[in-house]
PDB file of C-alpha atoms and ligand atoms in Angstrom:
ATOM      1  CA  MET T   1      95.359 -27.591 161.619  1.00 43.00           C
ATOM      2  CA  THR T   2      94.304 -30.318 159.261  1.00 46.00           C
ATOM      3  CA  LYS T   3      91.233 -28.335 158.332  1.00 47.00           C
ATOM      4  CA  PHE T   4      93.328 -25.260 157.667  1.00 49.00           C
ATOM      5  CA  CYS T   5      95.719 -27.228 155.538  1.00 44.00           C
ATOM      6  CA  PHE T   6      92.873 -28.670 153.593  1.00 49.00           C
ATOM      7  CA  ILE T   7      91.375 -25.248 152.829  1.00 46.00           C
ATOM      8  CA  SER T   8      94.706 -23.809 151.988  1.00 50.00           C
ATOM      9  CA  SER T   9      95.558 -26.490 149.461  1.00 50.00           C
ATOM     10  CA  LEU T  10      92.145 -26.095 147.896  1.00 47.00           C
ATOM     11  CA  VAL T  11      92.768 -22.372 147.497  1.00 48.00           C
ATOM     12  CA  LEU T  12      96.195 -23.097 146.081  1.00 47.00           C
ATOM     13  CA  ALA T  13      94.782 -25.663 143.688  1.00 50.00           C
ATOM     14  CA  THR T  14      92.187 -23.173 142.546  1.00 50.00           C
ATOM     15  CA  ILE T  15      94.781 -20.506 141.950  1.00 48.00           C
ATOM     16  CA  VAL T  16      97.001 -22.905 140.019  1.00 46.00           C
ATOM     17  CA  TRP T  17      94.058 -24.119 137.976  1.00 51.00           C
ATOM     18  CA  THR T  18      92.941 -20.569 137.139  1.00 47.00           C
ATOM     19  CA  ASN T  19      96.453 -19.596 136.164  1.00 47.00           C
ATOM     20  CA  LEU T  20      96.753 -22.642 133.975  1.00 44.00           C
ATOM     21  CA  ILE T  21      93.615 -21.643 132.105  1.00 44.00           C
ATOM     22  CA  VAL T  22      94.834 -18.073 131.678  1.00 44.00           C
ATOM     23  CA  LEU T  23      98.219 -19.333 130.521  1.00 45.00           C
ATOM     24  CA  SER T  24      96.838 -21.841 128.074  1.00 45.00           C
ATOM     25  CA  THR T  25      94.322 -19.335 126.720  1.00 48.00           C
ATOM     26  CA  ALA T  26      97.000 -16.720 126.250  1.00 45.00           C
ATOM     27  CA  GLU T  27      99.279 -19.264 124.632  1.00 45.00           C
ATOM     28  CA  SER T  28      96.739 -20.566 122.138  1.00 54.00           C
ATOM     29  CA  LEU T  29      95.637 -17.049 121.102  1.00 67.00           C
ATOM     30  CA  GLN T  30      99.082 -15.472 121.140  1.00 82.00           C
ATOM     31  CA  CYS T  31      98.668 -11.750 121.215  1.00 85.00           C
ATOM     32  CA  VAL T  32     101.968 -10.897 119.645  1.00 84.00           C
ATOM     33  CA  HIS T  33     100.969  -7.529 118.212  1.00 81.00           C
ATOM     34  CA  PRO T  34     101.469  -4.025 119.603  1.00 78.00           C
ATOM     35  CA  PRO T  35      98.306  -2.199 120.783  1.00 79.00           C
ATOM     36  CA  SER T  36      98.420   0.171 117.794  1.00 73.00           C
ATOM     37  CA  VAL T  37      97.252  -2.612 115.459  1.00 75.00           C
ATOM     38  CA  TRP T  38      94.848  -4.467 117.755  1.00 80.00           C
ATOM     39  CA  CYS T  39      91.732  -3.160 116.057  1.00 76.00           C
ATOM     40  CA  SER T  40      93.086  -3.377 112.513  1.00 75.00           C
ATOM     41  CA  ASP T  41      92.038  -6.982 112.061  1.00 75.00           C
ATOM     42  CA  GLN T  42      89.424  -9.203 113.691  1.00 77.00           C
ATOM     43  CA  ALA T  43      91.818 -12.122 114.258  1.00 79.00           C
ATOM     44  CA  ILE T  44      94.336  -9.859 115.968  1.00 79.00           C
ATOM     45  CA  ALA T  45      91.597  -8.310 118.099  1.00 82.00           C
ATOM     46  CA  LYS T  46      90.525 -11.830 119.134  1.00 84.00           C
ATOM     47  CA  SER T  47      94.034 -12.958 119.973  1.00 86.00           C
ATOM     48  CA  CYS T  48      94.527  -9.880 122.134  1.00 86.00           C
ATOM     49  CA  GLN T  49      91.098 -10.309 123.729  1.00 86.00           C
ATOM     50  CA  VAL T  50      89.894  -6.849 122.779  1.00 86.00           C
ATOM     51  CA  GLU T  51      87.126  -7.788 120.337  1.00 82.00           C
ATOM     52  CA  LYS T  52      84.429  -5.925 122.255  1.00 78.00           C
ATOM     53  CA  GLN T  53      86.550  -2.811 122.652  1.00 79.00           C
ATOM     54  CA  CYS T  54      87.460  -2.857 118.962  1.00 76.00           C
ATOM     55  CA  GLU T  55      83.838  -3.150 117.949  1.00 72.00           C
ATOM     56  CA  ARG T  56      83.140   0.112 119.735  1.00 69.00           C
ATOM     57  CA  TRP T  57      86.322   1.684 118.366  1.00 70.00           C
ATOM     58  CA  ASN T  58      85.546   0.713 114.777  1.00 66.00           C
ATOM     59  CA  LEU T  59      81.949   1.846 115.159  1.00 62.00           C
ATOM     60  CA  GLY T  60      83.283   5.231 116.200  1.00 55.00           C
ATOM     61  CA  SER T  61      85.488   5.391 113.146  1.00 53.00           C
ATOM     62  CA  ALA T  62      82.706   4.299 110.799  1.00 56.00           C
ATOM     63  CA  LYS T  63      80.690   7.250 112.002  1.00 70.00           C
ATOM     64  CA  ALA T  64      83.511   9.748 111.548  1.00 93.00           C
ATOM     65  CA  LEU T  65      82.814  12.059 108.636  1.00 96.00           C
ATOM     66  CA  PRO T  66      85.332  12.086 105.820  1.00 97.00           C
ATOM     67  CA  VAL T  67      87.549  15.132 105.554  1.00 98.00           C
ATOM     68  CA  GLY T  68      86.126  17.464 102.901  1.00 98.00           C
ATOM     69  CA  ILE T  69      88.596  18.854 100.410  1.00 98.00           C
ATOM     70  CA  ALA T  70      87.076  21.012  97.695  1.00 98.00           C
ATOM     71  CA  LEU T  71      89.100  22.094  94.691  1.00 98.00           C
ATOM     72  CA  TYR T  72      88.062  25.174  92.723  1.00 98.00           C
ATOM     73  CA  TYR T  73      90.069  24.997  89.535  1.00 98.00           C
ATOM     74  CA  GLU T  74      90.111  25.374  85.766  1.00 98.00           C
ATOM     75  CA  SER T  75      91.046  22.631  83.369  1.00 98.00           C
ATOM     76  CA  LEU T  76      94.206  24.128  81.811  1.00 98.00           C
ATOM     77  CA  CYS T  77      95.777  25.940  84.750  1.00 97.00           C
ATOM     78  CA  PRO T  78      99.258  24.446  85.338  1.00 98.00           C
ATOM     79  CA  GLY T  79      99.092  24.849  89.152  1.00 98.00           C
ATOM     80  CA  CYS T  80      95.726  23.067  89.228  1.00 98.00           C
ATOM     81  CA  ARG T  81      97.010  20.196  87.132  1.00 98.00           C
ATOM     82  CA  GLU T  82     100.027  19.893  89.373  1.00 98.00           C
ATOM     83  CA  PHE T  83      97.926  19.888  92.537  1.00 98.00           C
ATOM     84  CA  ILE T  84      95.648  17.171  91.146  1.00 98.00           C
ATOM     85  CA  ALA T  85      98.538  15.006  89.956  1.00 98.00           C
ATOM     86  CA  ASP T  86     100.913  15.454  92.904  1.00 98.00           C
ATOM     87  CA  GLN T  87      98.621  15.873  95.923  1.00 98.00           C
ATOM     88  CA  LEU T  88      94.901  15.372  95.488  1.00 98.00           C
ATOM     89  CA  TYR T  89      94.819  12.190  93.434  1.00 98.00           C
ATOM     90  CA  PRO T  90      97.627  10.306  95.241  1.00 98.00           C
ATOM     91  CA  THR T  91      96.226  11.229  98.667  1.00 98.00           C
ATOM     92  CA  TRP T  92      92.734  10.141  97.658  1.00 98.00           C
ATOM     93  CA  GLN T  93      94.141   6.882  96.293  1.00 98.00           C
ATOM     94  CA  LYS T  94      95.864   6.217  99.605  1.00 97.00           C
ATOM     95  CA  VAL T  95      93.000   6.993 101.997  1.00 97.00           C
ATOM     96  CA  GLY T  96      89.874   6.452  99.869  1.00 97.00           C
ATOM     97  CA  ASN T  97      86.427   8.060  99.795  1.00 97.00           C
ATOM     98  CA  ASP T  98      85.625   7.090 103.397  1.00 95.00           C
ATOM     99  CA  VAL T  99      88.391   9.314 104.716  1.00 97.00           C
ATOM    100  CA  LEU T 100      88.612  11.966 102.000  1.00 98.00           C
ATOM    101  CA  ASN T 101      85.527  13.490 100.399  1.00 98.00           C
ATOM    102  CA  VAL T 102      86.823  15.255  97.291  1.00 98.00           C
ATOM    103  CA  THR T 103      84.680  17.911  95.638  1.00 98.00           C
ATOM    104  CA  LEU T 104      85.733  19.153  92.211  1.00 98.00           C
ATOM    105  CA  VAL T 105      84.469  22.477  90.920  1.00 98.00           C
ATOM    106  CA  PRO T 106      85.822  23.072  87.396  1.00 98.00           C
ATOM    107  CA  TYR T 107      85.286  26.772  86.702  1.00 98.00           C
ATOM    108  CA  GLY T 108      88.053  28.749  88.450  1.00 98.00           C
ATOM    109  CA  ASN T 109      88.723  32.183  87.021  1.00 98.00           C
ATOM    110  CA  ALA T 110      86.186  31.825  84.207  1.00 98.00           C
ATOM    111  CA  LYS T 111      83.485  34.446  83.588  1.00 98.00           C
ATOM    112  CA  GLU T 112      79.941  33.969  82.375  1.00 98.00           C
ATOM    113  CA  ASN T 113      77.295  36.025  80.613  1.00 98.00           C
ATOM    114  CA  LEU T 114      73.726  35.169  79.859  1.00 97.00           C
ATOM    115  CA  VAL T 115      73.113  35.599  76.115  1.00 97.00           C
ATOM    116  CA  ASP T 116      69.784  34.522  74.568  1.00 96.00           C
ATOM    117  CA  ASN T 117      68.971  32.371  77.557  1.00 94.00           C
ATOM    118  CA  LYS T 118      72.296  30.538  77.365  1.00 97.00           C
ATOM    119  CA  TRP T 119      75.390  30.991  79.480  1.00 98.00           C
ATOM    120  CA  VAL T 120      78.448  32.012  77.526  1.00 98.00           C
ATOM    121  CA  PHE T 121      81.699  31.259  79.330  1.00 98.00           C
ATOM    122  CA  THR T 122      85.033  33.015  78.924  1.00 98.00           C
ATOM    123  CA  CYS T 123      88.128  31.315  80.291  1.00 98.00           C
ATOM    124  CA  GLN T 124      91.558  32.515  81.333  1.00 95.00           C
ATOM    125  CA  HIS T 125      93.315  29.958  79.125  1.00 96.00           C
ATOM    126  CA  GLY T 126      90.910  30.286  76.203  1.00 97.00           C
ATOM    127  CA  ALA T 127      88.064  28.311  74.654  1.00 97.00           C
ATOM    128  CA  GLN T 128      89.793  24.961  75.082  1.00 98.00           C
ATOM    129  CA  GLU T 129      89.823  25.517  78.819  1.00 98.00           C
ATOM    130  CA  CYS T 130      86.078  26.256  78.837  1.00 98.00           C
ATOM    131  CA  LEU T 131      85.537  23.030  76.899  1.00 98.00           C
ATOM    132  CA  GLY T 132      87.715  21.148  79.420  1.00 98.00           C
ATOM    133  CA  ASN T 133      85.711  22.627  82.317  1.00 98.00           C
ATOM    134  CA  ILE T 134      82.380  21.555  80.829  1.00 98.00           C
ATOM    135  CA  LEU T 135      83.742  18.129  79.879  1.00 98.00           C
ATOM    136  CA  GLU T 136      84.769  17.562  83.496  1.00 98.00           C
ATOM    137  CA  THR T 137      81.506  18.959  84.822  1.00 98.00           C
ATOM    138  CA  CYS T 138      79.621  16.556  82.558  1.00 98.00           C
ATOM    139  CA  ILE T 139      81.859  13.664  83.623  1.00 98.00           C
ATOM    140  CA  LEU T 140      80.951  14.400  87.257  1.00 98.00           C
ATOM    141  CA  TYR T 141      77.288  14.310  86.233  1.00 98.00           C
ATOM    142  CA  VAL T 142      77.340  11.263  83.944  1.00 98.00           C
ATOM    143  CA  ALA T 143      79.664   8.962  85.948  1.00 98.00           C
ATOM    144  CA  LYS T 144      77.915   6.372  88.083  1.00 95.00           C
ATOM    145  CA  ASP T 145      80.104   7.209  91.049  1.00 97.00           C
ATOM    146  CA  PHE T 146      82.730   9.731  92.112  1.00 98.00           C
ATOM    147  CA  THR T 147      85.559   7.213  91.782  1.00 98.00           C
ATOM    148  CA  THR T 148      84.903   6.768  88.057  1.00 98.00           C
ATOM    149  CA  ALA T 149      84.605  10.528  87.586  1.00 98.00           C
ATOM    150  CA  PHE T 150      87.793  11.358  89.443  1.00 98.00           C
ATOM    151  CA  GLU T 151      89.780   8.617  87.704  1.00 98.00           C
ATOM    152  CA  SER T 152      88.726  10.021  84.313  1.00 98.00           C
ATOM    153  CA  ILE T 153      89.315  13.648  85.297  1.00 98.00           C
ATOM    154  CA  HIS T 154      92.713  12.857  86.790  1.00 98.00           C
ATOM    155  CA  CYS T 155      93.604  11.018  83.582  1.00 98.00           C
ATOM    156  CA  MET T 156      92.696  14.137  81.563  1.00 98.00           C
ATOM    157  CA  GLU T 157      94.489  16.586  83.842  1.00 98.00           C
ATOM    158  CA  ALA T 158      97.633  14.448  83.974  1.00 98.00           C
ATOM    159  CA  SER T 159      97.799  14.104  80.187  1.00 98.00           C
ATOM    160  CA  ASP T 160      99.500  16.490  77.751  1.00 97.00           C
ATOM    161  CA  ASP T 161      96.177  17.820  76.511  1.00 97.00           C
ATOM    162  CA  PRO T 162      93.187  17.533  78.859  1.00 97.00           C
ATOM    163  CA  THR T 163      90.497  18.173  76.236  1.00 97.00           C
ATOM    164  CA  THR T 164      91.717  15.894  73.452  1.00 97.00           C
ATOM    165  CA  SER T 165      92.436  13.109  75.937  1.00 98.00           C
ATOM    166  CA  ALA T 166      88.856  13.133  77.252  1.00 98.00           C
ATOM    167  CA  SER T 167      87.481  10.314  75.091  1.00 98.00           C
ATOM    168  CA  LYS T 168      90.486   8.079  75.762  1.00 98.00           C
ATOM    169  CA  CYS T 169      90.344   8.796  79.505  1.00 98.00           C
ATOM    170  CA  CYS T 170      86.624   8.073  79.711  1.00 98.00           C
ATOM    171  CA  ALA T 171      87.051   4.808  77.806  1.00 98.00           C
ATOM    172  CA  GLN T 172      89.838   3.782  80.143  1.00 98.00           C
ATOM    173  CA  PHE T 173      87.462   3.943  83.113  1.00 98.00           C
ATOM    174  CA  ASP T 174      84.411   2.530  81.374  1.00 97.00           C
ATOM    175  CA  LEU T 175      82.638   5.866  81.206  1.00 98.00           C
ATOM    176  CA  ASN T 176      80.378   6.408  78.201  1.00 98.00           C
ATOM    177  CA  TYR T 177      82.002   9.271  76.294  1.00 98.00           C
ATOM    178  CA  ASP T 178      79.021   9.699  73.958  1.00 97.00           C
ATOM    179  CA  GLN T 179      76.913  10.594  76.965  1.00 98.00           C
ATOM    180  CA  VAL T 180      79.588  12.978  78.177  1.00 98.00           C
ATOM    181  CA  SER T 181      79.964  14.768  74.860  1.00 95.00           C
ATOM    182  CA  SER T 182      76.241  15.091  74.281  1.00 97.00           C
ATOM    183  CA  CYS T 183      75.984  16.629  77.761  1.00 98.00           C
ATOM    184  CA  VAL T 184      78.767  19.082  76.857  1.00 97.00           C
ATOM    185  CA  ASN T 185      76.902  20.606  73.932  1.00 93.00           C
ATOM    186  CA  SER T 186      73.428  20.516  75.444  1.00 97.00           C
ATOM    187  CA  SER T 187      71.488  22.950  77.586  1.00 97.00           C
ATOM    188  CA  LEU T 188      72.042  20.494  80.438  1.00 98.00           C
ATOM    189  CA  GLY T 189      75.826  20.940  80.184  1.00 98.00           C
ATOM    190  CA  ASN T 190      75.311  24.699  79.999  1.00 98.00           C
ATOM    191  CA  LYS T 191      73.187  24.653  83.145  1.00 98.00           C
ATOM    192  CA  LEU T 192      75.589  22.339  85.017  1.00 98.00           C
ATOM    193  CA  GLU T 193      78.552  24.596  84.239  1.00 98.00           C
ATOM    194  CA  HIS T 194      76.522  27.599  85.402  1.00 98.00           C
ATOM    195  CA  GLU T 195      76.059  25.746  88.713  1.00 98.00           C
ATOM    196  CA  MET T 196      79.855  25.395  88.957  1.00 98.00           C
ATOM    197  CA  ALA T 197      80.093  29.161  88.355  1.00 98.00           C
ATOM    198  CA  MET T 198      77.617  29.864  91.152  1.00 98.00           C
ATOM    199  CA  ARG T 199      79.423  27.561  93.574  1.00 98.00           C
ATOM    200  CA  THR T 200      82.685  29.308  92.768  1.00 98.00           C
ATOM    201  CA  GLU T 201      81.186  32.783  93.054  1.00 98.00           C
ATOM    202  CA  SER T 202      79.568  32.023  96.417  1.00 98.00           C
ATOM    203  CA  LEU T 203      82.955  31.257  98.034  1.00 98.00           C
ATOM    204  CA  ASP T 204      83.582  33.189 101.237  1.00 97.00           C
ATOM    205  CA  PRO T 205      86.222  34.588 101.192  1.00 97.00           C
ATOM    206  CA  PRO T 206      86.007  34.896  97.379  1.00 98.00           C
ATOM    207  CA  HIS T 207      88.721  33.010  95.519  1.00 98.00           C
ATOM    208  CA  GLN T 208      91.713  35.073  94.452  1.00 98.00           C
ATOM    209  CA  TYR T 209      93.557  32.498  92.353  1.00 98.00           C
ATOM    210  CA  THR T 210      93.450  28.870  91.220  1.00 98.00           C
ATOM    211  CA  PRO T 211      93.804  26.218  92.457  1.00 98.00           C
ATOM    212  CA  TRP T 212      91.698  27.412  95.399  1.00 98.00           C
ATOM    213  CA  ILE T 213      91.361  24.819  98.133  1.00 98.00           C
ATOM    214  CA  THR T 214      88.965  24.535 101.055  1.00 98.00           C
ATOM    215  CA  LEU T 215      89.152  22.149 104.000  1.00 98.00           C
ATOM    216  CA  ASN T 216      85.706  21.284 105.353  1.00 98.00           C
ATOM    217  CA  GLY T 217      84.467  24.426 103.629  1.00 98.00           C
ATOM    218  CA  VAL T 218      87.139  26.711 105.079  1.00 98.00           C
ATOM    219  CA  HIS T 219      89.891  28.513 103.202  1.00 98.00           C
ATOM    220  CA  THR T 220      92.928  30.069 104.884  1.00 98.00           C
ATOM    221  CA  ASP T 221      96.457  30.681 103.643  1.00 98.00           C
ATOM    222  CA  ALA T 222      97.697  28.014 106.070  1.00 98.00           C
ATOM    223  CA  ILE T 223      95.227  25.413 104.751  1.00 98.00           C
ATOM    224  CA  GLN T 224      96.118  26.292 101.167  1.00 98.00           C
ATOM    225  CA  ASP T 225      99.870  26.021 101.829  1.00 98.00           C
ATOM    226  CA  LYS T 226      99.593  22.769 103.733  1.00 98.00           C
ATOM    227  CA  ALA T 227      97.280  21.223 101.104  1.00 98.00           C
ATOM    228  CA  GLN T 228      99.653  22.127  98.293  1.00 98.00           C
ATOM    229  CA  SER T 229     102.771  20.911 100.081  1.00 98.00           C
ATOM    230  CA  ASP T 230     101.530  17.876 102.026  1.00 98.00           C
ATOM    231  CA  LEU T 231      97.856  17.080 101.600  1.00 98.00           C
ATOM    232  CA  LEU T 232      98.169  13.602 103.112  1.00 98.00           C
ATOM    233  CA  SER T 233      99.358  15.038 106.441  1.00 98.00           C
ATOM    234  CA  LEU T 234      96.607  17.657 106.397  1.00 98.00           C
ATOM    235  CA  VAL T 235      93.962  14.980 105.830  1.00 98.00           C
ATOM    236  CA  CYS T 236      95.442  12.667 108.462  1.00 97.00           C
ATOM    237  CA  GLU T 237      95.610  15.450 111.056  1.00 97.00           C
ATOM    238  CA  THR T 238      92.032  16.482 110.370  1.00 98.00           C
ATOM    239  CA  TYR T 239      90.375  13.064 110.214  1.00 97.00           C
ATOM    240  CA  GLN T 240      88.504  12.169 113.430  1.00 95.00           C
ATOM    241  CA  GLY T 241      88.118   8.425 112.877  1.00 94.00           C
ATOM    242  CA  THR T 242      90.592   5.582 113.208  1.00 92.00           C
ATOM    243  CA  PRO T 243      93.537   6.692 111.083  1.00 93.00           C
ATOM    244  CA  PRO T 244      93.847   4.676 107.866  1.00 94.00           C
ATOM    245  CA  ALA T 245      97.085   2.738 107.324  1.00 95.00           C
ATOM    246  CA  ALA T 246      98.381   5.452 104.978  1.00 96.00           C
ATOM    247  CA  CYS T 247      98.414   7.854 107.927  1.00 96.00           C
ATOM    248  CA  SER T 248     100.537   5.682 110.195  1.00 88.00           C
ATOM    249  CA  THR T 249     103.099   5.049 107.484  1.00 77.00           C
ATOM    250  CA  ASN T 250     103.210   8.759 106.753  1.00 61.00           C
ATOM    251  CA  GLN T 251     106.399   9.845 108.506  1.00 56.00           C
ATOM    252  CA  ASN T 252     105.353  13.472 108.472  1.00 53.00           C
ATOM    253  CA  VAL T 253     102.355  12.879 110.712  1.00 47.00           C
ATOM    254  CA  CYS T 254     103.615  10.478 113.334  1.00 47.00           C
ATOM    255  CA  PRO T 255     107.386  10.220 113.347  1.00 45.00           C
ATOM    256  CA  ARG T 256     108.226   6.758 114.629  1.00 42.00           C
ATOM    257  CA  LYS T 257     109.962   6.532 117.933  1.00 41.00           C
ATOM    258  CA  VAL T 258     113.139   4.477 117.666  1.00 37.00           C
TER     259      VAL T 258
HETATM  260  C1  LIG W   1      80.976  15.433 100.663  1.00 54.59           C
HETATM  261  O1  LIG W   1      81.011  16.832 100.471  1.00 54.59           O
HETATM  262  C2  LIG W   1      79.821  17.376  99.925  1.00 54.59           C
HETATM  263  C3  LIG W   1      80.021  18.876  99.808  1.00 54.59           C
HETATM  264  O2  LIG W   1      81.027  19.169  98.950  1.00 54.59           O
HETATM  265  C4  LIG W   1      78.628  17.080 100.799  1.00 54.59           C
HETATM  266  O3  LIG W   1      77.457  17.544 100.166  1.00 54.59           O
HETATM  267  C5  LIG W   1      78.530  15.590 101.049  1.00 54.59           C
HETATM  268  O4  LIG W   1      77.501  15.334 101.964  1.00 54.59           O
HETATM  269  C6  LIG W   1      79.841  15.066 101.603  1.00 54.59           C
HETATM  270  N1  LIG W   1      79.746  13.621 101.749  1.00 54.59           N
HETATM  271  C7  LIG W   1      80.061  12.986 102.898  1.00 54.59           C
HETATM  272  C8  LIG W   1      79.920  11.511 102.892  1.00 54.59           C
HETATM  273  O5  LIG W   1      80.435  13.581 103.894  1.00 54.59           O
HETATM  274  C1  LIG W   2      80.550  20.055  70.856  1.00 54.59           C
HETATM  275  O1  LIG W   2      80.940  21.387  70.637  1.00 54.59           O
HETATM  276  C2  LIG W   2      82.321  21.551  70.432  1.00 54.59           C
HETATM  277  C3  LIG W   2      82.630  23.020  70.407  1.00 54.59           C
HETATM  278  O2  LIG W   2      81.591  23.756  69.818  1.00 54.59           O
HETATM  279  C4  LIG W   2      82.738  20.815  69.192  1.00 54.59           C
HETATM  280  O3  LIG W   2      84.125  20.943  69.005  1.00 54.59           O
HETATM  281  C5  LIG W   2      82.379  19.349  69.358  1.00 54.59           C
HETATM  282  O4  LIG W   2      82.642  18.662  68.182  1.00 54.59           O
HETATM  283  C6  LIG W   2      80.924  19.196  69.710  1.00 54.59           C
HETATM  284  N1  LIG W   2      80.680  17.832  70.055  1.00 54.59           N
HETATM  285  C7  LIG W   2      79.576  17.185  69.690  1.00 54.59           C
HETATM  286  C8  LIG W   2      79.481  15.778  70.136  1.00 54.59           C
HETATM  287  O5  LIG W   2      78.701  17.706  69.045  1.00 54.59           O
END
């Protein structure tokens, strides 16, 4: 009896001691966050004792490919300018290059002819539009990174006059406009714009209008409609990695349960 009592109190003591440790650990770390944000921050992950799990989770998201949105457009088309200003640029600003890989192909409904070893372009909205297309093509080539290029191009497309605003827009984002304009009038610019023409003409199905949008290389009416009405939701639904914050605050994707 005495022996039994002795063992039993030892077991009890052990249980109490273990519980005390668990309690004190839990208290000092204080996991006060819901599971949805556990992996959003290292300190939170630590307090909720899921550091290891989050490492794996975040590794998975780092490996997820960004969603590819390609825009086939022409510099003076009103629908293209609207799509850039209202959908593409704001969505890209919210989710960043890691989640959204934007590809810009400024050519659209233009036509080209080879004359004396030089491509001559004809544009739906006239010569100014062809100049705008080549300016933007050269910006994509000259800029040190896509962010600088897209900032400058968005600035042009959102302004009253995309071509005359080019030098101001480049300056605003620290892009050397002299380099851009010498590209525009050179055989390099001519060749680069011809590449935009070839990329546009190799679309399958062929484009029927501008702006023409593809999602991970695919064009359907549904993709086009969704991209033009709510690109952020389309990107959030398609992205395979950990959703960026902009996706969880986007009511259209994940309506909050009350
Ligand atoms: C972004 O898209 C282009 C095709 O438009 C592709 O060549 C490139 O590899 C993509 N980048 C990433 C990081 O997925
Ligand atoms: C480039 O060519 C365009 C159109 O021919 C002209 O308006 C512009 O001044 C030229 N720019 C440069 C830097 O030569």
